[in-house]
PDB file of C-alpha atoms in Angstrom:
ATOM      1  CA  MET A  27     -13.829 -23.254   8.156  1.00  0.00           C
ATOM      2  CA  ALA A  28     -12.392 -23.105   4.684  1.00  0.00           C
ATOM      3  CA  ASP A  29     -10.987 -26.479   3.626  1.00  0.00           C
ATOM      4  CA  THR A  30      -9.117 -25.207   0.599  1.00  0.00           C
ATOM      5  CA  ALA A  31      -7.643 -21.853  -0.270  1.00  0.00           C
ATOM      6  CA  CYS A  32      -5.091 -20.347  -2.591  1.00  0.00           C
ATOM      7  CA  ILE A  33      -3.168 -17.124  -2.338  1.00  0.00           C
ATOM      8  CA  TYR A  34      -1.767 -14.767  -4.932  1.00  0.00           C
ATOM      9  CA  GLY A  35       0.676 -12.213  -3.614  1.00  0.00           C
ATOM     10  CA  ASP A  36       4.246 -11.032  -3.298  1.00  0.00           C
ATOM     11  CA  SER A  37       7.165 -12.001  -1.070  1.00  0.00           C
ATOM     12  CA  VAL A  38       5.203 -11.315   2.127  1.00  0.00           C
ATOM     13  CA  ALA A  39       2.660 -13.990   1.214  1.00  0.00           C
ATOM     14  CA  LYS A  40       5.464 -16.222  -0.041  1.00  0.00           C
ATOM     15  CA  GLY A  41       7.017 -16.101   3.447  1.00  0.00           C
ATOM     16  CA  VAL A  42      10.243 -14.341   2.506  1.00  0.00           C
ATOM     17  CA  ILE A  43      12.272 -12.779   5.319  1.00  0.00           C
ATOM     18  CA  LEU A  44      15.714 -11.230   5.600  1.00  0.00           C
ATOM     19  CA  ASP A  45      18.273 -13.497   7.250  1.00  0.00           C
ATOM     20  CA  ASN A  46      20.393 -11.076   9.288  1.00  0.00           C
ATOM     21  CA  ILE A  47      23.254 -13.515   9.741  1.00  0.00           C
ATOM     22  CA  LYS A  48      23.623 -14.427   6.065  1.00  0.00           C
ATOM     23  CA  ASN A  49      22.368 -10.993   4.942  1.00  0.00           C
ATOM     24  CA  LYS A  50      20.151 -12.515   2.287  1.00  0.00           C
ATOM     25  CA  TYR A  51      16.492 -13.332   1.755  1.00  0.00           C
ATOM     26  CA  THR A  52      15.232 -16.758   2.724  1.00  0.00           C
ATOM     27  CA  LEU A  53      11.920 -18.547   3.245  1.00  0.00           C
ATOM     28  CA  LEU A  54      10.460 -18.627   6.751  1.00  0.00           C
ATOM     29  CA  LYS A  55       9.446 -22.091   7.930  1.00  0.00           C
ATOM     30  CA  ASP A  56       6.698 -20.690  10.164  1.00  0.00           C
ATOM     31  CA  SER A  57       5.259 -18.215   7.655  1.00  0.00           C
ATOM     32  CA  PHE A  58       1.643 -17.189   8.139  1.00  0.00           C
ATOM     33  CA  VAL A  59       0.582 -19.491   5.273  1.00  0.00           C
ATOM     34  CA  ASN A  60       2.359 -22.492   6.809  1.00  0.00           C
ATOM     35  CA  ARG A  61       0.923 -21.659  10.243  1.00  0.00           C
ATOM     36  CA  LEU A  62      -2.586 -21.696   8.786  1.00  0.00           C
ATOM     37  CA  GLN A  63      -2.007 -25.010   7.061  1.00  0.00           C
ATOM     38  CA  SER A  64      -0.744 -26.674  10.230  1.00  0.00           C
ATOM     39  CA  GLY A  65      -3.058 -24.976  12.733  1.00  0.00           C
ATOM     40  CA  PHE A  66      -6.314 -25.111  10.772  1.00  0.00           C
ATOM     41  CA  GLU A  67      -5.471 -28.002   8.454  1.00  0.00           C
ATOM     42  CA  ILE A  68      -6.305 -25.825   5.465  1.00  0.00           C
ATOM     43  CA  ALA A  69      -4.902 -26.990   2.153  1.00  0.00           C
ATOM     44  CA  VAL A  70      -3.312 -23.835   0.740  1.00  0.00           C
ATOM     45  CA  THR A  71      -1.941 -23.476  -2.771  1.00  0.00           C
ATOM     46  CA  ASN A  72       0.529 -20.598  -2.725  1.00  0.00           C
ATOM     47  CA  TYR A  73       1.026 -18.846  -6.066  1.00  0.00           C
ATOM     48  CA  SER A  74       2.861 -15.912  -4.492  1.00  0.00           C
ATOM     49  CA  LYS A  75       6.173 -14.801  -5.976  1.00  0.00           C
ATOM     50  CA  PHE A  76       9.039 -12.628  -4.813  1.00  0.00           C
ATOM     51  CA  GLY A  77       8.725  -9.181  -6.419  1.00  0.00           C
ATOM     52  CA  CYS A  78       5.243  -9.839  -7.761  1.00  0.00           C
ATOM     53  CA  THR A  79       3.020  -6.877  -8.651  1.00  0.00           C
ATOM     54  CA  VAL A  80      -0.744  -6.930  -9.149  1.00  0.00           C
ATOM     55  CA  SER A  81      -0.395  -6.968 -12.946  1.00  0.00           C
ATOM     56  CA  LYS A  82       1.888 -10.015 -12.758  1.00  0.00           C
ATOM     57  CA  GLY A  83      -0.551 -11.578 -10.311  1.00  0.00           C
ATOM     58  CA  LEU A  84      -3.388 -11.030 -12.784  1.00  0.00           C
ATOM     59  CA  GLU A  85      -1.365 -12.721 -15.524  1.00  0.00           C
ATOM     60  CA  LEU A  86      -0.705 -15.665 -13.216  1.00  0.00           C
ATOM     61  CA  LEU A  87      -4.354 -15.897 -12.236  1.00  0.00           C
ATOM     62  CA  LYS A  88      -5.427 -16.121 -15.887  1.00  0.00           C
ATOM     63  CA  LYS A  89      -3.215 -19.190 -16.262  1.00  0.00           C
ATOM     64  CA  HIS A  90      -5.157 -20.943 -13.494  1.00  0.00           C
ATOM     65  CA  LEU A  91      -8.750 -19.921 -14.250  1.00  0.00           C
ATOM     66  CA  SER A  92      -9.913 -23.529 -14.554  1.00  0.00           C
ATOM     67  CA  SER A  93      -9.109 -24.168 -10.883  1.00  0.00           C
ATOM     68  CA  VAL A  94     -10.545 -20.945  -9.418  1.00  0.00           C
ATOM     69  CA  SER A  95     -13.925 -22.394  -8.435  1.00  0.00           C
ATOM     70  CA  LYS A  96     -12.468 -25.331  -6.481  1.00  0.00           C
ATOM     71  CA  TYR A  97     -11.180 -23.136  -3.647  1.00  0.00           C
ATOM     72  CA  ASP A  98     -13.282 -21.904  -0.740  1.00  0.00           C
ATOM     73  CA  TYR A  99     -11.332 -18.632  -0.740  1.00  0.00           C
ATOM     74  CA  ILE A 100      -8.782 -16.959  -2.976  1.00  0.00           C
ATOM     75  CA  VAL A 101      -6.655 -14.605  -0.905  1.00  0.00           C
ATOM     76  CA  LEU A 102      -5.003 -11.608  -2.599  1.00  0.00           C
ATOM     77  CA  GLU A 103      -2.055  -9.645  -1.185  1.00  0.00           C
ATOM     78  CA  PHE A 104      -0.577  -6.918  -3.381  1.00  0.00           C
ATOM     79  CA  GLY A 105       0.725  -3.373  -3.098  1.00  0.00           C
ATOM     80  CA  GLY A 106       4.162  -3.550  -1.503  1.00  0.00           C
ATOM     81  CA  ASN A 107       6.008  -3.990  -4.790  1.00  0.00           C
ATOM     82  CA  ASP A 108       3.555  -1.963  -6.835  1.00  0.00           C
ATOM     83  CA  CYS A 109       4.386   1.233  -4.965  1.00  0.00           C
ATOM     84  CA  ASP A 110       8.156   0.695  -5.166  1.00  0.00           C
ATOM     85  CA  PHE A 111      10.536   2.731  -7.346  1.00  0.00           C
ATOM     86  CA  ASP A 112      13.695   1.955  -9.277  1.00  0.00           C
ATOM     87  CA  TRP A 113      15.917   3.530  -6.653  1.00  0.00           C
ATOM     88  CA  ALA A 114      19.064   3.318  -8.773  1.00  0.00           C
ATOM     89  CA  GLU A 115      17.371   5.462 -11.417  1.00  0.00           C
ATOM     90  CA  VAL A 116      16.100   7.841  -8.759  1.00  0.00           C
ATOM     91  CA  ALA A 117      19.630   8.241  -7.396  1.00  0.00           C
ATOM     92  CA  LYS A 118      20.944   9.075 -10.872  1.00  0.00           C
ATOM     93  CA  ASP A 119      18.610  12.041 -11.303  1.00  0.00           C
ATOM     94  CA  PRO A 120      16.165  12.841  -8.485  1.00  0.00           C
ATOM     95  CA  ALA A 121      14.951  15.992 -10.214  1.00  0.00           C
ATOM     96  CA  VAL A 122      13.144  14.245 -13.089  1.00  0.00           C
ATOM     97  CA  PRO A 123       9.770  12.526 -12.632  1.00  0.00           C
ATOM     98  CA  HIS A 124       9.917   8.841 -11.727  1.00  0.00           C
ATOM     99  CA  LEU A 125       7.040   6.378 -11.866  1.00  0.00           C
ATOM    100  CA  CYS A 126       6.700   3.549  -9.390  1.00  0.00           C
ATOM    101  CA  LYS A 127       6.232   0.013 -10.693  1.00  0.00           C
ATOM    102  CA  THR A 128       2.444   0.339 -10.781  1.00  0.00           C
ATOM    103  CA  PRO A 129       0.970   3.874 -10.729  1.00  0.00           C
ATOM    104  CA  LEU A 130      -1.995   4.131  -8.360  1.00  0.00           C
ATOM    105  CA  GLU A 131      -4.768   4.305 -10.980  1.00  0.00           C
ATOM    106  CA  GLU A 132      -3.343   1.293 -12.792  1.00  0.00           C
ATOM    107  CA  PHE A 133      -3.020  -0.535  -9.469  1.00  0.00           C
ATOM    108  CA  GLU A 134      -6.667  -0.001  -8.612  1.00  0.00           C
ATOM    109  CA  ARG A 135      -7.783  -0.923 -12.124  1.00  0.00           C
ATOM    110  CA  SER A 136      -5.759  -4.148 -12.244  1.00  0.00           C
ATOM    111  CA  TYR A 137      -6.727  -5.170  -8.707  1.00  0.00           C
ATOM    112  CA  THR A 138     -10.398  -4.632  -9.524  1.00  0.00           C
ATOM    113  CA  GLU A 139     -10.043  -6.688 -12.703  1.00  0.00           C
ATOM    114  CA  MET A 140      -8.433  -9.478 -10.707  1.00  0.00           C
ATOM    115  CA  ILE A 141     -11.314  -9.536  -8.224  1.00  0.00           C
ATOM    116  CA  ARG A 142     -13.948  -9.548 -10.956  1.00  0.00           C
ATOM    117  CA  THR A 143     -12.127 -12.238 -12.908  1.00  0.00           C
ATOM    118  CA  ILE A 144     -12.132 -14.473  -9.832  1.00  0.00           C
ATOM    119  CA  ARG A 145     -15.848 -13.951  -9.283  1.00  0.00           C
ATOM    120  CA  THR A 146     -16.709 -14.449 -12.935  1.00  0.00           C
ATOM    121  CA  ASN A 147     -14.999 -17.832 -12.747  1.00  0.00           C
ATOM    122  CA  GLY A 148     -16.828 -18.924  -9.597  1.00  0.00           C
ATOM    123  CA  GLY A 149     -14.265 -17.939  -6.971  1.00  0.00           C
ATOM    124  CA  HIS A 150     -14.517 -16.065  -3.681  1.00  0.00           C
ATOM    125  CA  PRO A 151     -11.826 -13.372  -3.275  1.00  0.00           C
ATOM    126  CA  VAL A 152     -10.545 -12.074   0.057  1.00  0.00           C
ATOM    127  CA  LEU A 153      -8.104  -9.172   0.345  1.00  0.00           C
ATOM    128  CA  LEU A 154      -5.271  -8.690   2.816  1.00  0.00           C
ATOM    129  CA  SER A 155      -4.319  -5.168   3.842  1.00  0.00           C
ATOM    130  CA  LEU A 156      -0.613  -4.355   3.946  1.00  0.00           C
ATOM    131  CA  PRO A 157       1.716  -4.611   6.924  1.00  0.00           C
ATOM    132  CA  PRO A 158       3.235  -1.187   7.702  1.00  0.00           C
ATOM    133  CA  ILE A 159       6.862  -0.457   6.869  1.00  0.00           C
ATOM    134  CA  ASP A 160       9.669   1.085   8.904  1.00  0.00           C
ATOM    135  CA  ALA A 161      10.643   4.134   6.858  1.00  0.00           C
ATOM    136  CA  GLN A 162      14.083   4.660   8.374  1.00  0.00           C
ATOM    137  CA  ARG A 163      15.227   1.068   7.959  1.00  0.00           C
ATOM    138  CA  TYR A 164      13.727   0.836   4.482  1.00  0.00           C
ATOM    139  CA  PHE A 165      15.492   4.034   3.432  1.00  0.00           C
ATOM    140  CA  ASP A 166      18.782   2.653   4.717  1.00  0.00           C
ATOM    141  CA  TRP A 167      18.161  -0.585   2.824  1.00  0.00           C
ATOM    142  CA  ILE A 168      17.275   0.886  -0.578  1.00  0.00           C
ATOM    143  CA  SER A 169      20.088   3.450  -0.466  1.00  0.00           C
ATOM    144  CA  GLN A 170      22.867   0.896   0.052  1.00  0.00           C
ATOM    145  CA  GLY A 171      25.531   1.509  -2.589  1.00  0.00           C
ATOM    146  CA  LEU A 172      23.616   4.502  -3.919  1.00  0.00           C
ATOM    147  CA  ASP A 173      23.641   8.241  -3.262  1.00  0.00           C
ATOM    148  CA  ALA A 174      21.351   8.466  -0.227  1.00  0.00           C
ATOM    149  CA  GLY A 175      21.296  12.255  -0.439  1.00  0.00           C
ATOM    150  CA  ARG A 176      19.899  12.159  -3.967  1.00  0.00           C
ATOM    151  CA  ILE A 177      17.212   9.651  -2.961  1.00  0.00           C
ATOM    152  CA  LEU A 178      16.291  11.863  -0.014  1.00  0.00           C
ATOM    153  CA  GLN A 179      16.105  14.822  -2.392  1.00  0.00           C
ATOM    154  CA  PHE A 180      13.521  12.907  -4.447  1.00  0.00           C
ATOM    155  CA  LEU A 181      11.513  11.871  -1.380  1.00  0.00           C
ATOM    156  CA  GLY A 182      11.593  15.182   0.466  1.00  0.00           C
ATOM    157  CA  ASP A 183      11.761  13.344   3.785  1.00  0.00           C
ATOM    158  CA  LYS A 184      12.270   9.727   4.801  1.00  0.00           C
ATOM    159  CA  GLU A 185       8.737   9.330   6.177  1.00  0.00           C
ATOM    160  CA  HIS A 186       7.422   9.966   2.675  1.00  0.00           C
ATOM    161  CA  ILE A 187       8.192   6.294   2.025  1.00  0.00           C
ATOM    162  CA  TYR A 188       5.745   5.309   4.769  1.00  0.00           C
ATOM    163  CA  ARG A 189       3.056   7.678   3.499  1.00  0.00           C
ATOM    164  CA  TRP A 190       3.436   6.491  -0.096  1.00  0.00           C
ATOM    165  CA  HIS A 191       3.153   2.847   0.959  1.00  0.00           C
ATOM    166  CA  GLU A 192       0.126   3.667   3.124  1.00  0.00           C
ATOM    167  CA  MET A 193      -1.542   5.349   0.142  1.00  0.00           C
ATOM    168  CA  TYR A 194      -1.541   1.981  -1.615  1.00  0.00           C
ATOM    169  CA  ASN A 195      -2.832   0.291   1.516  1.00  0.00           C
ATOM    170  CA  MET A 196      -5.728   2.751   1.579  1.00  0.00           C
ATOM    171  CA  ALA A 197      -6.389   1.880  -2.070  1.00  0.00           C
ATOM    172  CA  VAL A 198      -6.655  -1.799  -1.109  1.00  0.00           C
ATOM    173  CA  CYS A 199      -9.231  -0.914   1.556  1.00  0.00           C
ATOM    174  CA  ARG A 200     -11.109   1.278  -0.908  1.00  0.00           C
ATOM    175  CA  ILE A 201     -11.204  -1.482  -3.524  1.00  0.00           C
ATOM    176  CA  ALA A 202     -12.502  -3.975  -0.966  1.00  0.00           C
ATOM    177  CA  GLN A 203     -15.323  -1.633  -0.013  1.00  0.00           C
ATOM    178  CA  THR A 204     -16.236  -0.720  -3.592  1.00  0.00           C
ATOM    179  CA  GLU A 205     -16.227  -4.327  -4.782  1.00  0.00           C
ATOM    180  CA  ASN A 206     -17.818  -5.640  -1.571  1.00  0.00           C
ATOM    181  CA  VAL A 207     -14.951  -8.040  -0.920  1.00  0.00           C
ATOM    182  CA  PRO A 208     -14.019  -9.285   2.576  1.00  0.00           C
ATOM    183  CA  LEU A 209     -10.908  -7.509   3.855  1.00  0.00           C
ATOM    184  CA  ILE A 210      -8.643  -8.967   6.521  1.00  0.00           C
ATOM    185  CA  ASP A 211      -7.130  -5.988   8.302  1.00  0.00           C
ATOM    186  CA  ILE A 212      -3.613  -6.936   9.313  1.00  0.00           C
ATOM    187  CA  THR A 213      -2.418  -3.322   9.333  1.00  0.00           C
ATOM    188  CA  THR A 214      -4.192  -2.447  12.569  1.00  0.00           C
ATOM    189  CA  ARG A 215      -2.730  -5.511  14.293  1.00  0.00           C
ATOM    190  CA  PHE A 216       0.737  -4.023  13.759  1.00  0.00           C
ATOM    191  CA  LEU A 217      -0.071  -0.363  14.398  1.00  0.00           C
ATOM    192  CA  GLU A 218      -1.819  -1.001  17.709  1.00  0.00           C
ATOM    193  CA  MET A 219       1.470  -2.323  19.103  1.00  0.00           C
ATOM    194  CA  VAL A 220       3.791  -0.051  21.060  1.00  0.00           C
ATOM    195  CA  ASN A 221       6.722  -1.053  18.846  1.00  0.00           C
ATOM    196  CA  TYR A 222       5.486  -2.650  15.642  1.00  0.00           C
ATOM    197  CA  GLN A 223       8.979  -2.175  14.184  1.00  0.00           C
ATOM    198  CA  SER A 224      10.040  -5.215  16.229  1.00  0.00           C
ATOM    199  CA  CYS A 225       7.882  -7.281  13.867  1.00  0.00           C
ATOM    200  CA  ILE A 226       9.645  -6.054  10.727  1.00  0.00           C
ATOM    201  CA  CYS A 227      12.929  -7.314   9.253  1.00  0.00           C
ATOM    202  CA  ASP A 228      15.975  -5.074   9.048  1.00  0.00           C
ATOM    203  CA  ASP A 229      15.094  -4.165   5.463  1.00  0.00           C
ATOM    204  CA  GLY A 230      12.156  -2.247   6.901  1.00  0.00           C
ATOM    205  CA  ILE A 231       9.472  -3.889   4.776  1.00  0.00           C
ATOM    206  CA  HIS A 232       9.224  -7.671   5.261  1.00  0.00           C
ATOM    207  CA  PRO A 233       7.478  -8.968   8.392  1.00  0.00           C
ATOM    208  CA  ASN A 234       9.746 -11.216  10.456  1.00  0.00           C
ATOM    209  CA  GLU A 235       8.681 -14.398  12.259  1.00  0.00           C
ATOM    210  CA  LYS A 236       6.883 -12.388  14.927  1.00  0.00           C
ATOM    211  CA  GLY A 237       5.156 -10.387  12.203  1.00  0.00           C
ATOM    212  CA  HIS A 238       4.002 -13.537  10.430  1.00  0.00           C
ATOM    213  CA  ALA A 239       2.504 -14.772  13.691  1.00  0.00           C
ATOM    214  CA  ILE A 240       0.487 -11.544  13.870  1.00  0.00           C
ATOM    215  CA  ILE A 241      -0.761 -11.962  10.295  1.00  0.00           C
ATOM    216  CA  ALA A 242      -1.705 -15.585  10.971  1.00  0.00           C
ATOM    217  CA  LYS A 243      -3.689 -14.556  14.073  1.00  0.00           C
ATOM    218  CA  ALA A 244      -5.613 -11.924  12.082  1.00  0.00           C
ATOM    219  CA  ILE A 245      -6.558 -14.541   9.489  1.00  0.00           C
ATOM    220  CA  GLU A 246      -7.450 -17.078  12.176  1.00  0.00           C
ATOM    221  CA  ASP A 247      -9.804 -14.530  13.748  1.00  0.00           C
ATOM    222  CA  PHE A 248     -11.360 -13.922  10.328  1.00  0.00           C
ATOM    223  CA  ILE A 249     -11.960 -17.660   9.862  1.00  0.00           C
ATOM    224  CA  ALA A 250     -13.470 -17.929  13.325  1.00  0.00           C
ATOM    225  CA  GLU A 251     -15.769 -15.004  12.576  1.00  0.00           C
ATOM    226  CA  GLN A 252     -16.908 -16.660   9.351  1.00  0.00           C
ATOM    227  CA  GLU A 253     -17.662 -19.858  11.239  1.00  0.00           C
ATOM    228  CA  GLU A 254     -19.631 -17.978  13.885  1.00  0.00           C
ATOM    229  CA  ASN A 255     -21.646 -16.092  11.270  1.00  0.00           C
ATOM    230  CA  ASN A 256     -22.470 -19.338   9.493  1.00  0.00           C
ATOM    231  CA  VAL A 257     -23.724 -20.854  12.754  1.00  0.00           C
ATOM    232  CA  VAL A 258     -25.864 -17.769  13.397  1.00  0.00           C
ATOM    233  CA  HIS A 259     -27.339 -17.975   9.903  1.00  0.00           C
ATOM    234  CA  ILE A 260     -28.129 -21.682  10.315  1.00  0.00           C
ATOM    235  CA  HIS A 261     -29.840 -21.070  13.654  1.00  0.00           C
ATOM    236  CA  ALA A 262     -31.813 -18.166  12.207  1.00  0.00           C
ATOM    237  CA  ALA A 263     -32.944 -20.280   9.269  1.00  0.00           C
ATOM    238  CA  SER A 264     -33.993 -23.099  11.618  1.00  0.00           C
ATOM    239  CA  LYS A 265     -36.111 -20.719  13.694  1.00  0.00           C
ATOM    240  CA  THR A 266     -37.752 -19.361  10.542  1.00  0.00           C
ATOM    241  CA  LEU A 267     -38.656 -22.858   9.365  1.00  0.00           C
ATOM    242  CA  ALA A 268     -40.007 -23.760  12.828  1.00  0.00           C
ATOM    243  CA  CYS A 269     -42.222 -20.686  12.876  1.00  0.00           C
ATOM    244  CA  GLY A 270     -43.503 -21.493   9.388  1.00  0.00           C
TER     245      GLY A 270
END
């Protein structure tokens, strides 16, 4: 079991949810990070920030390079903000090209640099895949006060939001494979449900309390698997020494 860990990510990792009653964002007491700290007694330093992109995460990481090696794992969770657009600008003129906050090639390049920077400084990175979004609710959320028809003109169809977000999730998986970094697949935990939308806030993108419980369980299973593999390796090494 990891005794210490830190996490760099966006509002999902920060534990931000939408409060339906107050209609504003707030921090969830039982976020997946807090659940891990209480359930596994892991000391977690959370550097995640609301609205954070991978480039901002890289900048933040470089400010804390001296402490990288002290953690058992450094968890990274990026992509949700990187693939987002300035929807007000889109609504003004959907016919002109618009770039998202972090174009895909730049996203992959910066994420790879972040991973390699962690390793160069003695750290052990772990990636989180992205929770899926609810395209309809997210479209309704981003188009509030704007011309929804113009935004839809830019998208082509509302489900394009889901596909675009999933493209970045696939990039995360691809980076993990290329860089040989452990990947905790939380996406499948949501998609295998009959109604994963019940685990997403009304804004269509932030996991709610139920969603955070799912993420925590995926990470708990990962930790348990690491423990089991370590036991297997110890037993194998003992048998080798005995035979020698």
